[in-house]
């Protein structure tokens, strides 16, 4: 009752097609099954939707390996897209001691010391024309960084770190873009081709992730921003991965509050950037005396009135 098949494939098929991966490189392996020939999206010219969640190898492998033997794997969310990279636990809290000197930082509120930060973003140029990015937020959903040529959402490059809706200890790094006022996964390229050094986990109730990205990915995809330029930065949070307008497992759902936007454009190579949101200020007004009336003197002159 089992299906068994065997085939040979060239490690590198670039001479034939640019769409197939170079299997001399290492990749996470996804193992999927559909047990019903009448599965959703039935078609005779493509695979149908899997009937159970695929399993994912615990680490990346090359097709040239002959000795690997993975332990049991955890299930991936249904609908895993190419631009969604499952990661293994590993990172610790972000070190903020180098903010403004060895790394550029955004903190909310400004001056927070990590344990009392609601959101942290850092950037640091590294060798090979790349930037090392860290994101952290106190959230049960996701934290994301967006790069935009203006201060309006739309046509933006977005990378988010999202807690798996079904496995709260797993965090996914998602490469996305905003064609308009929504975020969709960038399916034009596999993140493993240009996002590297990926680690992500939930640390003390916080989503913490790190990854390295080339400044220019133009050779791989035309819709990812060339970070050699300067951009306004959007800092976004969603507090519940399973809710929000536009929610879908393949996409980052709508942020739960309006993102904070940098007041000026920054280059990701700028290590002197040390900015943040101002702490909330509580204003105390005197308690009006009983029976007091609003003084309308000065209306239209020293104060506006309705």
XYZ file of C-alpha atoms in Angstrom:
306
model
C 0.000 0.000 0.000
C 3.027 2.308 -0.001
C 4.167 4.470 -2.898
C 7.849 3.874 -3.704
C 9.787 5.809 -6.325
C 13.404 6.405 -7.299
C 15.025 8.906 -9.624
C 18.304 10.671 -10.333
C 18.732 14.436 -10.620
C 21.634 16.704 -11.463
C 22.847 18.663 -8.446
C 22.916 21.837 -10.505
C 20.419 22.289 -13.359
C 21.244 25.926 -14.105
C 22.055 25.073 -17.673
C 18.472 23.878 -18.152
C 16.383 26.120 -15.912
C 16.880 28.914 -13.421
C 13.969 27.760 -11.268
C 15.480 24.613 -9.768
C 17.746 24.786 -6.730
C 21.435 23.949 -6.754
C 21.379 20.824 -4.573
C 25.085 21.000 -3.878
C 24.011 23.713 -1.400
C 22.343 22.921 1.932
C 18.588 23.202 2.446
C 15.988 22.331 5.055
C 14.081 19.256 3.878
C 10.279 19.192 3.901
C 8.522 15.801 3.779
C 4.871 15.994 2.705
C 2.027 13.525 2.106
C -1.424 13.759 0.558
C -3.596 10.742 1.364
C -6.580 11.722 -0.746
C -6.439 11.986 -4.521
C -9.386 14.400 -4.301
C -7.434 16.893 -2.184
C -8.179 20.617 -2.145
C -6.989 22.353 -5.284
C -7.171 19.150 -7.356
C -5.361 19.417 -10.686
C -3.697 16.948 -12.995
C -0.621 19.121 -13.561
C 0.507 19.978 -10.017
C 0.705 18.620 -6.488
C -2.409 19.067 -4.371
C -2.417 20.432 -0.859
C -0.919 18.030 1.660
C -3.433 16.227 3.882
C -1.313 16.622 7.026
C 1.322 19.096 8.141
C 4.733 18.424 6.557
C 7.675 17.548 8.770
C 10.905 19.544 8.501
C 14.472 18.382 8.978
C 16.064 19.679 12.162
C 18.947 21.185 10.181
C 19.941 21.852 6.589
C 21.449 19.124 4.397
C 23.139 18.848 1.029
C 21.883 16.242 -1.444
C 25.480 14.984 -1.565
C 25.324 13.821 2.071
C 25.026 10.072 2.589
C 25.282 9.754 6.356
C 22.669 12.101 7.796
C 19.950 10.612 9.968
C 17.585 13.127 11.473
C 15.747 12.563 14.758
C 11.953 12.916 14.745
C 10.984 16.361 13.478
C 8.276 18.787 14.438
C 5.438 19.576 12.089
C 5.509 22.745 10.030
C 2.401 24.923 9.681
C 0.127 24.026 6.794
C 0.810 26.246 3.812
C 4.509 26.799 4.445
C 5.704 29.127 1.708
C 9.147 29.427 0.157
C 9.830 32.727 1.850
C 8.996 31.462 5.338
C 12.019 30.064 7.106
C 11.419 27.874 10.200
C 14.199 28.374 12.723
C 15.554 26.581 15.744
C 15.798 28.099 19.225
C 19.053 29.754 20.092
C 19.201 33.522 20.521
C 19.526 35.357 23.805
C 18.453 38.895 24.649
C 19.939 41.558 22.375
C 23.054 43.337 23.636
C 22.384 47.095 23.568
C 25.752 48.232 24.907
C 27.048 49.092 21.427
C 24.078 51.228 20.350
C 25.276 54.313 18.497
C 28.866 53.098 18.249
C 29.187 49.537 16.922
C 25.580 49.074 15.826
C 22.650 51.283 14.895
C 19.641 50.936 17.208
C 15.977 51.783 17.592
C 14.463 51.242 21.029
C 10.986 51.742 22.395
C 10.999 53.538 24.705
C 14.291 55.275 24.022
C 16.938 54.443 26.629
C 15.293 51.168 27.694
C 17.596 48.366 28.793
C 16.098 45.384 26.977
C 14.111 43.898 29.839
C 11.866 46.967 29.828
C 11.892 47.510 26.040
C 8.698 46.863 24.089
C 10.598 46.744 20.770
C 14.269 46.634 19.743
C 15.820 46.817 16.263
C 19.560 46.848 15.568
C 21.616 46.998 12.372
C 25.304 46.399 11.805
C 27.208 46.209 8.493
C 29.305 43.062 8.120
C 31.768 41.824 5.518
C 30.646 40.711 2.080
C 28.314 43.662 1.490
C 25.791 42.451 4.081
C 23.982 43.749 7.157
C 23.351 41.859 10.409
C 19.903 42.627 11.833
C 18.364 41.896 15.246
C 14.694 42.239 16.194
C 13.017 41.800 19.562
C 9.589 42.589 20.977
C 7.436 41.693 23.929
C 4.643 40.076 21.935
C 2.688 36.872 21.402
C 2.529 37.556 17.668
C 5.257 39.088 15.541
C 7.756 41.927 15.284
C 8.749 43.306 11.884
C 10.992 45.874 10.250
C 9.933 47.629 7.061
C 12.021 49.730 4.683
C 10.176 52.405 2.699
C 11.067 55.264 0.373
C 8.313 57.364 1.941
C 6.347 57.518 5.191
C 3.287 55.795 3.696
C 2.711 52.040 3.805
C 2.937 50.520 0.332
C 5.721 49.207 -1.928
C 7.849 48.405 1.130
C 10.335 45.643 1.928
C 9.409 43.849 5.173
C 11.060 41.133 7.255
C 9.135 39.772 10.223
C 9.679 37.267 13.008
C 6.428 35.537 13.938
C 5.442 33.021 16.589
C 3.917 29.907 15.077
C 0.150 30.051 15.778
C 0.086 26.341 16.635
C 3.503 25.900 18.305
C 4.176 28.864 20.577
C 7.834 27.945 21.088
C 8.638 28.156 17.363
C 9.418 31.432 15.581
C 9.420 31.854 11.786
C 11.430 34.475 9.901
C 9.336 35.754 6.995
C 10.557 37.802 4.070
C 7.630 39.886 2.841
C 6.710 42.987 0.923
C 3.808 45.411 1.091
C 2.329 46.016 -2.378
C -0.242 48.229 -0.638
C -1.647 48.351 2.857
C -1.068 44.676 3.508
C 1.878 42.308 3.711
C 2.333 39.227 1.547
C 5.175 36.730 1.512
C 7.832 37.283 -1.103
C 7.554 34.057 -3.102
C 9.997 35.235 -5.758
C 12.975 33.795 -3.922
C 13.935 31.317 -1.231
C 15.204 33.158 1.890
C 17.993 30.636 2.290
C 19.457 32.126 -0.886
C 20.009 35.513 0.703
C 19.005 35.465 4.390
C 21.645 33.676 6.440
C 22.828 33.251 10.041
C 19.162 32.923 11.014
C 18.225 32.250 14.620
C 14.921 32.920 16.338
C 13.148 31.931 19.531
C 10.947 33.126 22.356
C 13.204 34.393 25.161
C 11.610 35.445 28.467
C 8.311 36.082 26.719
C 9.942 38.017 23.877
C 10.301 37.207 20.207
C 14.030 37.510 19.472
C 15.503 36.907 16.015
C 18.716 37.563 14.140
C 19.672 37.222 10.494
C 22.108 38.507 7.875
C 20.921 39.995 4.587
C 22.845 41.229 1.518
C 22.528 44.964 1.002
C 21.613 44.299 -2.630
C 19.639 41.184 -3.616
C 19.004 42.394 -7.159
C 20.607 39.334 -8.739
C 18.031 37.144 -6.979
C 14.862 39.235 -6.884
C 13.706 42.628 -8.121
C 11.165 43.374 -5.365
C 13.493 43.381 -2.371
C 14.906 46.786 -1.448
C 18.503 47.654 -2.261
C 19.672 48.521 1.252
C 22.669 50.382 -0.088
C 20.170 53.256 -0.240
C 18.560 55.027 2.719
C 14.994 54.309 3.797
C 12.408 55.309 6.340
C 12.130 52.476 8.831
C 8.769 51.060 9.989
C 8.768 49.235 13.350
C 5.678 47.023 13.641
C 4.149 44.647 16.183
C 1.185 42.301 16.147
C 0.285 40.985 19.588
C -1.597 37.920 18.394
C -0.412 35.813 15.439
C -3.842 34.263 15.051
C -5.800 37.458 14.623
C -5.816 40.719 12.764
C -7.348 41.815 9.503
C -5.830 39.923 6.601
C -4.674 37.036 8.806
C -3.311 34.034 6.922
C -0.691 31.504 7.870
C 1.305 32.479 4.782
C 1.272 36.218 5.492
C 2.034 38.578 8.338
C -1.376 39.679 9.684
C -2.230 43.325 10.148
C -0.246 45.030 12.906
C -2.208 45.507 16.133
C -1.251 49.172 16.361
C 0.039 51.779 13.941
C 3.752 51.180 13.318
C 6.289 53.726 14.501
C 8.106 55.383 11.585
C 11.584 56.883 11.769
C 11.573 60.671 11.378
C 14.265 60.534 8.721
C 15.771 58.066 6.285
C 18.582 55.854 7.516
C 21.114 53.620 5.830
C 21.397 50.173 7.420
C 25.163 50.774 7.422
C 24.719 53.682 9.846
C 26.053 52.488 13.219
C 25.685 55.937 14.792
C 21.886 55.660 14.600
C 20.610 55.618 18.184
C 16.946 56.577 18.210
C 13.725 55.517 19.866
C 10.201 56.313 20.872
C 9.730 58.874 23.627
C 8.391 57.400 26.879
C 4.713 58.028 27.465
C 4.180 61.194 29.461
C 1.422 61.302 32.065
C -0.179 64.734 32.466
C -2.108 65.389 35.650
C -4.870 67.967 35.533
C -6.254 69.669 38.663
C -9.564 68.322 39.882
C -12.284 70.886 39.163
C -14.209 72.126 42.142
C -17.818 71.081 42.533
C -20.221 73.165 40.485
C -17.475 74.935 38.510
C -18.257 75.932 34.940
C -16.096 76.021 31.815
C -14.724 79.512 31.383
C -15.521 80.619 27.835
C -13.560 83.844 28.137
C -10.956 84.019 25.384
C -12.794 81.725 22.968
C -11.572 82.452 19.469
C -8.747 84.564 20.830
C -6.500 82.782 23.331
C -8.140 79.367 22.914
C -10.224 77.440 20.446
C -13.735 76.516 21.506
C -16.762 74.524 20.369
